[in-house]
């Protein structure tokens, strides 16, 4: 391998001169030496000041506050837990940036708990200087070539390899496999990489290279690899310290304290990036003239000031600057420097390590100095050793002060009196420098006496840890694939939606002709929308949605409504018909009493939101119950008669039931009162359905050829003939099977509020059984029918909600989950509600196109009156419906009007129109 050390420093030679005379006297020279070495002495008070200042800087960065001075960065890494030890598999690891100008490729086999440790195979490649300072693409191409070269020598397949990328520079990570380089540090300065996702750059290079199919699964900082790869001891390693070319630390922080994360529980590994720490107050007093010179001559003046006092890339250079200074003052080498001594980067970390090692002996120091072209005397050798010791001692002490700051942070955030913690250490300075670790440990004990720290050297220079993270990332990626596969059938493309629209059109035509069709296309006997001349007081009933309501509607020049909600217990909705209608009459009587209407016989409009075959405006035979209703002895009966009989049984005041109206019709009429172009009614609530104004001539079974009639499509039943089976998923089938009407209302069961929560619940059960969610643990709660209400979809998908609120909603349901789980649940909800909205949009597109064709228009402008809790409460449903309609019916300009007053108002208006017409015929 080539030398490390020189690449971070600008090249440049100092003037070579050998003083002929004027060498200092011995007493002067010892003073000069003293002066020089004294500069590298750091007092305990100064170390404590650095510790306190760094801690402040860390906490400020955690809070997301910008700092005026270059401070630590505190970058979250997306590593959320220390390893379980269960991770298994073969992984390729590529390390770039940890060890100066070299790049390392490893083949790591993880064998899980109890498995044999398998020694990794690895190879190191020297990165040419021009690559380190050249174009980014060149660097990544070089890395891809090294990968291939390494893999060529391994007995591995060319396909499906999983790679962990150890990239040791400050990066903004936005996922386990997404990481943007903030700025180069150490000796690198490739163009076109800062601000880019380095994972993508590597993927592109691997693809350009083309030899292997390698999936870059995770990217990690070297400190994280060091922490994660630590042999599992009694307690997990929660700090990873690297002192190599550069220096940095990572540790497990409380997620709630990391402002940039939307997370309030658990811990996340944060890379401190302390190399950039620079506080004039704290660091100023310990910076020497040599530090200033080094910084000035470096590739990145002003940056990474702290790193430049500790990192291995700089220690040799600091020693060289001191030796050159002392030589030029005539204190060393009789005042005769060599060209090498005056050349930047000539003294390397390994030289310093060796020279400082007391066991190396004077002969070794002598030899190294001679290699530098110097002719040392015994006193020179001794002084050079002292210089090396001073520079390295300071580095270890500064590193200790910084580590003590991290430990104080841990202790504080965990509210512990004494902190027991394991610190994984890695990097060549830690590993090979004899005194560095012992000084570091001693100083940490001094600065953080309340912490009981075990230092544990990392395995394979962090390679194993990178493989661990990669294994976790690979597992998450596999989960994501399973999630995608599960949700794929919910993602409908244009062709599928256009096919639904076309089928709907066919079924409409058949239904209108009276042929067998899943769309019943029921005539409603509503022939006109209101014209504004209606007047009077009306009673209205509204049964079949979330709420049962009784209303008093006063129609003057405007409409005033007084209403009351009454509950219908499930036992009544699914009990006997007599019970149900008696209950309804009880509610009406109660309402009349409360409103002082007792004894009056007001005309009544009845919104009854179930399929009825109407024989006139005031006669509707219930064809079948839908949604949650199943009262006995009602199907096949005239609902108005059932109501009148109940009135009789109750001996209540005779009510004048004038009209029975489906909720879609009520909604259309209600919105039609405001907008005469409203010729369609749409409900997306508990159930779903639509009605629209059809040409009478197209309606079989109703006499007359001119004019219009509103048709209740009962589109909830669309697909009951099997025509939607290709779109239906196994989850739809489960929901259908568990319902009170299996095989019925198939379209409704894919769209409406009564069922979406159930679909989501079934998907969640499936994902749990695959181990993708909830760590594979099935909970009793999730097995409970209807536990997942559709309103949760609306809440969860609300844009203003943070992921942690999503999690809170789910935890309220008794589903304890991680943020990964919460994100997946959100995606499930989105997929299910998006399909619902798109199917609904395909239905509306069929209707508007039918109206347009009926009228022979090139373009149609029409309004749709809409009601229903799902449509109104869901944050994206309405816009998705509109977008689908625009796509599938481009010749129709469709305006959606939300009904504000419910269908009860519409029922009253139908009643008012009927009364008006009756009056005018009587006149
Ligand atoms: C309202 C009607 O306008 O919308 C109800 O008054 C109707 O009768 C409802 O059924 C649909 O919404 P939901 O969500 O209550 O079923
Ligand atoms: C530099 C890098 C940092 C890395 C450290 C040790 O400080 O910015 O990401 O961890 O060197 O290699
Ligand atoms: C169900 C009913 C239908 C109603 C719809 C919306 O589909 O069968 O009549 O319009 O729900 O409430």
mmCIF file of N, CA and C and ligand atoms in Angstrom, residues 542-547 549 607 609 627 663 667 683-687 867-870 899 901-904, ligand 1:
data_model
loop_
_atom_site.group_PDB
_atom_site.id
_atom_site.type_symbol
_atom_site.label_atom_id
_atom_site.label_comp_id
_atom_site.label_asym_id
_atom_site.label_seq_id
_atom_site.Cartn_x
_atom_site.Cartn_y
_atom_site.Cartn_z
ATOM 1 N N UNK A 542 -84.505 10.336 7.664
ATOM 2 C CA UNK A 542 -83.273 10.042 6.937
ATOM 3 C C UNK A 542 -82.679 8.779 7.539
ATOM 4 N N UNK A 543 -82.879 7.672 6.898
ATOM 5 C CA UNK A 543 -82.464 6.387 7.461
ATOM 6 C C UNK A 543 -81.519 5.657 6.510
ATOM 7 N N UNK A 544 -80.416 5.187 7.063
ATOM 8 C CA UNK A 544 -79.556 4.309 6.257
ATOM 9 C C UNK A 544 -78.098 4.697 6.237
ATOM 10 N N UNK A 545 -77.777 5.894 6.727
ATOM 11 C CA UNK A 545 -76.368 6.278 6.798
ATOM 12 C C UNK A 545 -75.851 6.107 8.214
ATOM 13 N N UNK A 546 -74.838 6.863 8.541
ATOM 14 C CA UNK A 546 -74.262 6.763 9.875
ATOM 15 C C UNK A 546 -75.314 7.127 10.924
ATOM 16 N N UNK A 547 -76.097 8.157 10.606
ATOM 17 C CA UNK A 547 -77.077 8.639 11.579
ATOM 18 C C UNK A 547 -78.497 8.509 11.055
ATOM 19 N N UNK A 549 -81.980 10.316 11.298
ATOM 20 C CA UNK A 549 -82.344 11.674 11.638
ATOM 21 C C UNK A 549 -83.821 11.931 11.377
ATOM 22 N N UNK A 607 -86.183 9.693 3.384
ATOM 23 C CA UNK A 607 -84.951 9.232 2.756
ATOM 24 C C UNK A 607 -84.673 7.840 3.279
ATOM 25 N N UNK A 609 -82.217 4.828 2.472
ATOM 26 C CA UNK A 609 -81.035 4.598 1.643
ATOM 27 C C UNK A 609 -80.757 3.124 1.392
ATOM 28 N N UNK A 627 -75.621 -2.753 3.545
ATOM 29 C CA UNK A 627 -74.854 -2.177 4.655
ATOM 30 C C UNK A 627 -75.130 -2.977 5.935
ATOM 31 N N UNK A 663 -81.012 8.117 -0.721
ATOM 32 C CA UNK A 663 -80.134 9.213 -0.288
ATOM 33 C C UNK A 663 -79.406 9.891 -1.448
ATOM 34 N N UNK A 667 -79.626 13.804 -2.085
ATOM 35 C CA UNK A 667 -78.422 14.640 -2.217
ATOM 36 C C UNK A 667 -78.459 15.437 -3.521
ATOM 37 N N UNK A 683 -73.103 9.154 -3.392
ATOM 38 C CA UNK A 683 -72.858 8.937 -1.960
ATOM 39 C C UNK A 683 -71.625 8.057 -1.805
ATOM 40 N N UNK A 684 -70.701 8.534 -0.974
ATOM 41 C CA UNK A 684 -69.589 7.671 -0.566
ATOM 42 C C UNK A 684 -69.489 7.789 0.944
ATOM 43 N N UNK A 685 -70.249 6.973 1.606
ATOM 44 C CA UNK A 685 -70.278 7.000 3.070
ATOM 45 C C UNK A 685 -70.216 5.571 3.567
ATOM 46 N N UNK A 686 -71.164 5.249 4.437
ATOM 47 C CA UNK A 686 -71.247 3.858 4.899
ATOM 48 C C UNK A 686 -71.328 2.934 3.692
ATOM 49 N N UNK A 687 -72.222 3.311 2.769
ATOM 50 C CA UNK A 687 -72.319 2.585 1.501
ATOM 51 C C UNK A 687 -71.944 3.528 0.367
ATOM 52 N N UNK A 867 -72.362 13.385 -1.060
ATOM 53 C CA UNK A 867 -72.426 13.316 0.394
ATOM 54 C C UNK A 867 -71.793 12.015 0.864
ATOM 55 N N UNK A 868 -71.590 11.932 2.157
ATOM 56 C CA UNK A 868 -71.028 10.705 2.736
ATOM 57 C C UNK A 868 -69.776 11.009 3.529
ATOM 58 N N UNK A 869 -69.661 10.333 4.649
ATOM 59 C CA UNK A 869 -68.550 10.622 5.567
ATOM 60 C C UNK A 869 -67.192 10.347 4.932
ATOM 61 N N UNK A 870 -67.064 9.279 4.183
ATOM 62 C CA UNK A 870 -65.744 8.963 3.619
ATOM 63 C C UNK A 870 -65.313 10.074 2.660
ATOM 64 N N UNK A 899 -72.775 18.205 -0.487
ATOM 65 C CA UNK A 899 -74.054 18.525 0.122
ATOM 66 C C UNK A 899 -73.810 18.859 1.580
ATOM 67 N N UNK A 901 -76.383 19.740 3.770
ATOM 68 C CA UNK A 901 -77.537 19.553 4.650
ATOM 69 C C UNK A 901 -78.040 18.124 4.710
ATOM 70 N N UNK A 902 -77.343 17.200 4.108
ATOM 71 C CA UNK A 902 -77.804 15.825 4.133
ATOM 72 C C UNK A 902 -78.948 15.623 3.173
ATOM 73 N N UNK A 903 -79.321 14.366 3.034
ATOM 74 C CA UNK A 903 -80.352 14.047 2.052
ATOM 75 C C UNK A 903 -81.747 14.368 2.551
ATOM 76 N N UNK A 904 -81.855 14.613 3.877
ATOM 77 C CA UNK A 904 -83.170 14.920 4.433
ATOM 78 C C UNK A 904 -83.769 16.141 3.764
HETATM 79 C C1 LIG B 1 -76.237 11.930 4.159
HETATM 80 C C2 LIG B 1 -77.620 11.360 4.185
HETATM 81 O O1 LIG B 1 -76.372 13.010 3.364
HETATM 82 O O2 LIG B 1 -75.281 11.051 3.596
HETATM 83 C C3 LIG B 1 -77.649 9.922 4.649
HETATM 84 O O3 LIG B 1 -78.452 12.204 4.864
HETATM 85 C C4 LIG B 1 -76.711 9.169 3.793
HETATM 86 O O4 LIG B 1 -78.933 9.393 4.581
HETATM 87 C C5 LIG B 1 -75.352 9.726 4.065
HETATM 88 O O5 LIG B 1 -76.827 7.782 3.930
HETATM 89 C C6 LIG B 1 -74.263 8.923 3.527
HETATM 90 O O6 LIG B 1 -73.251 9.099 4.398
HETATM 91 P P1 LIG B 1 -72.884 8.182 5.618
HETATM 92 O O7 LIG B 1 -71.421 8.362 5.675
HETATM 93 O O8 LIG B 1 -73.569 8.714 6.805
HETATM 94 O O9 LIG B 1 -73.275 6.800 5.267
#
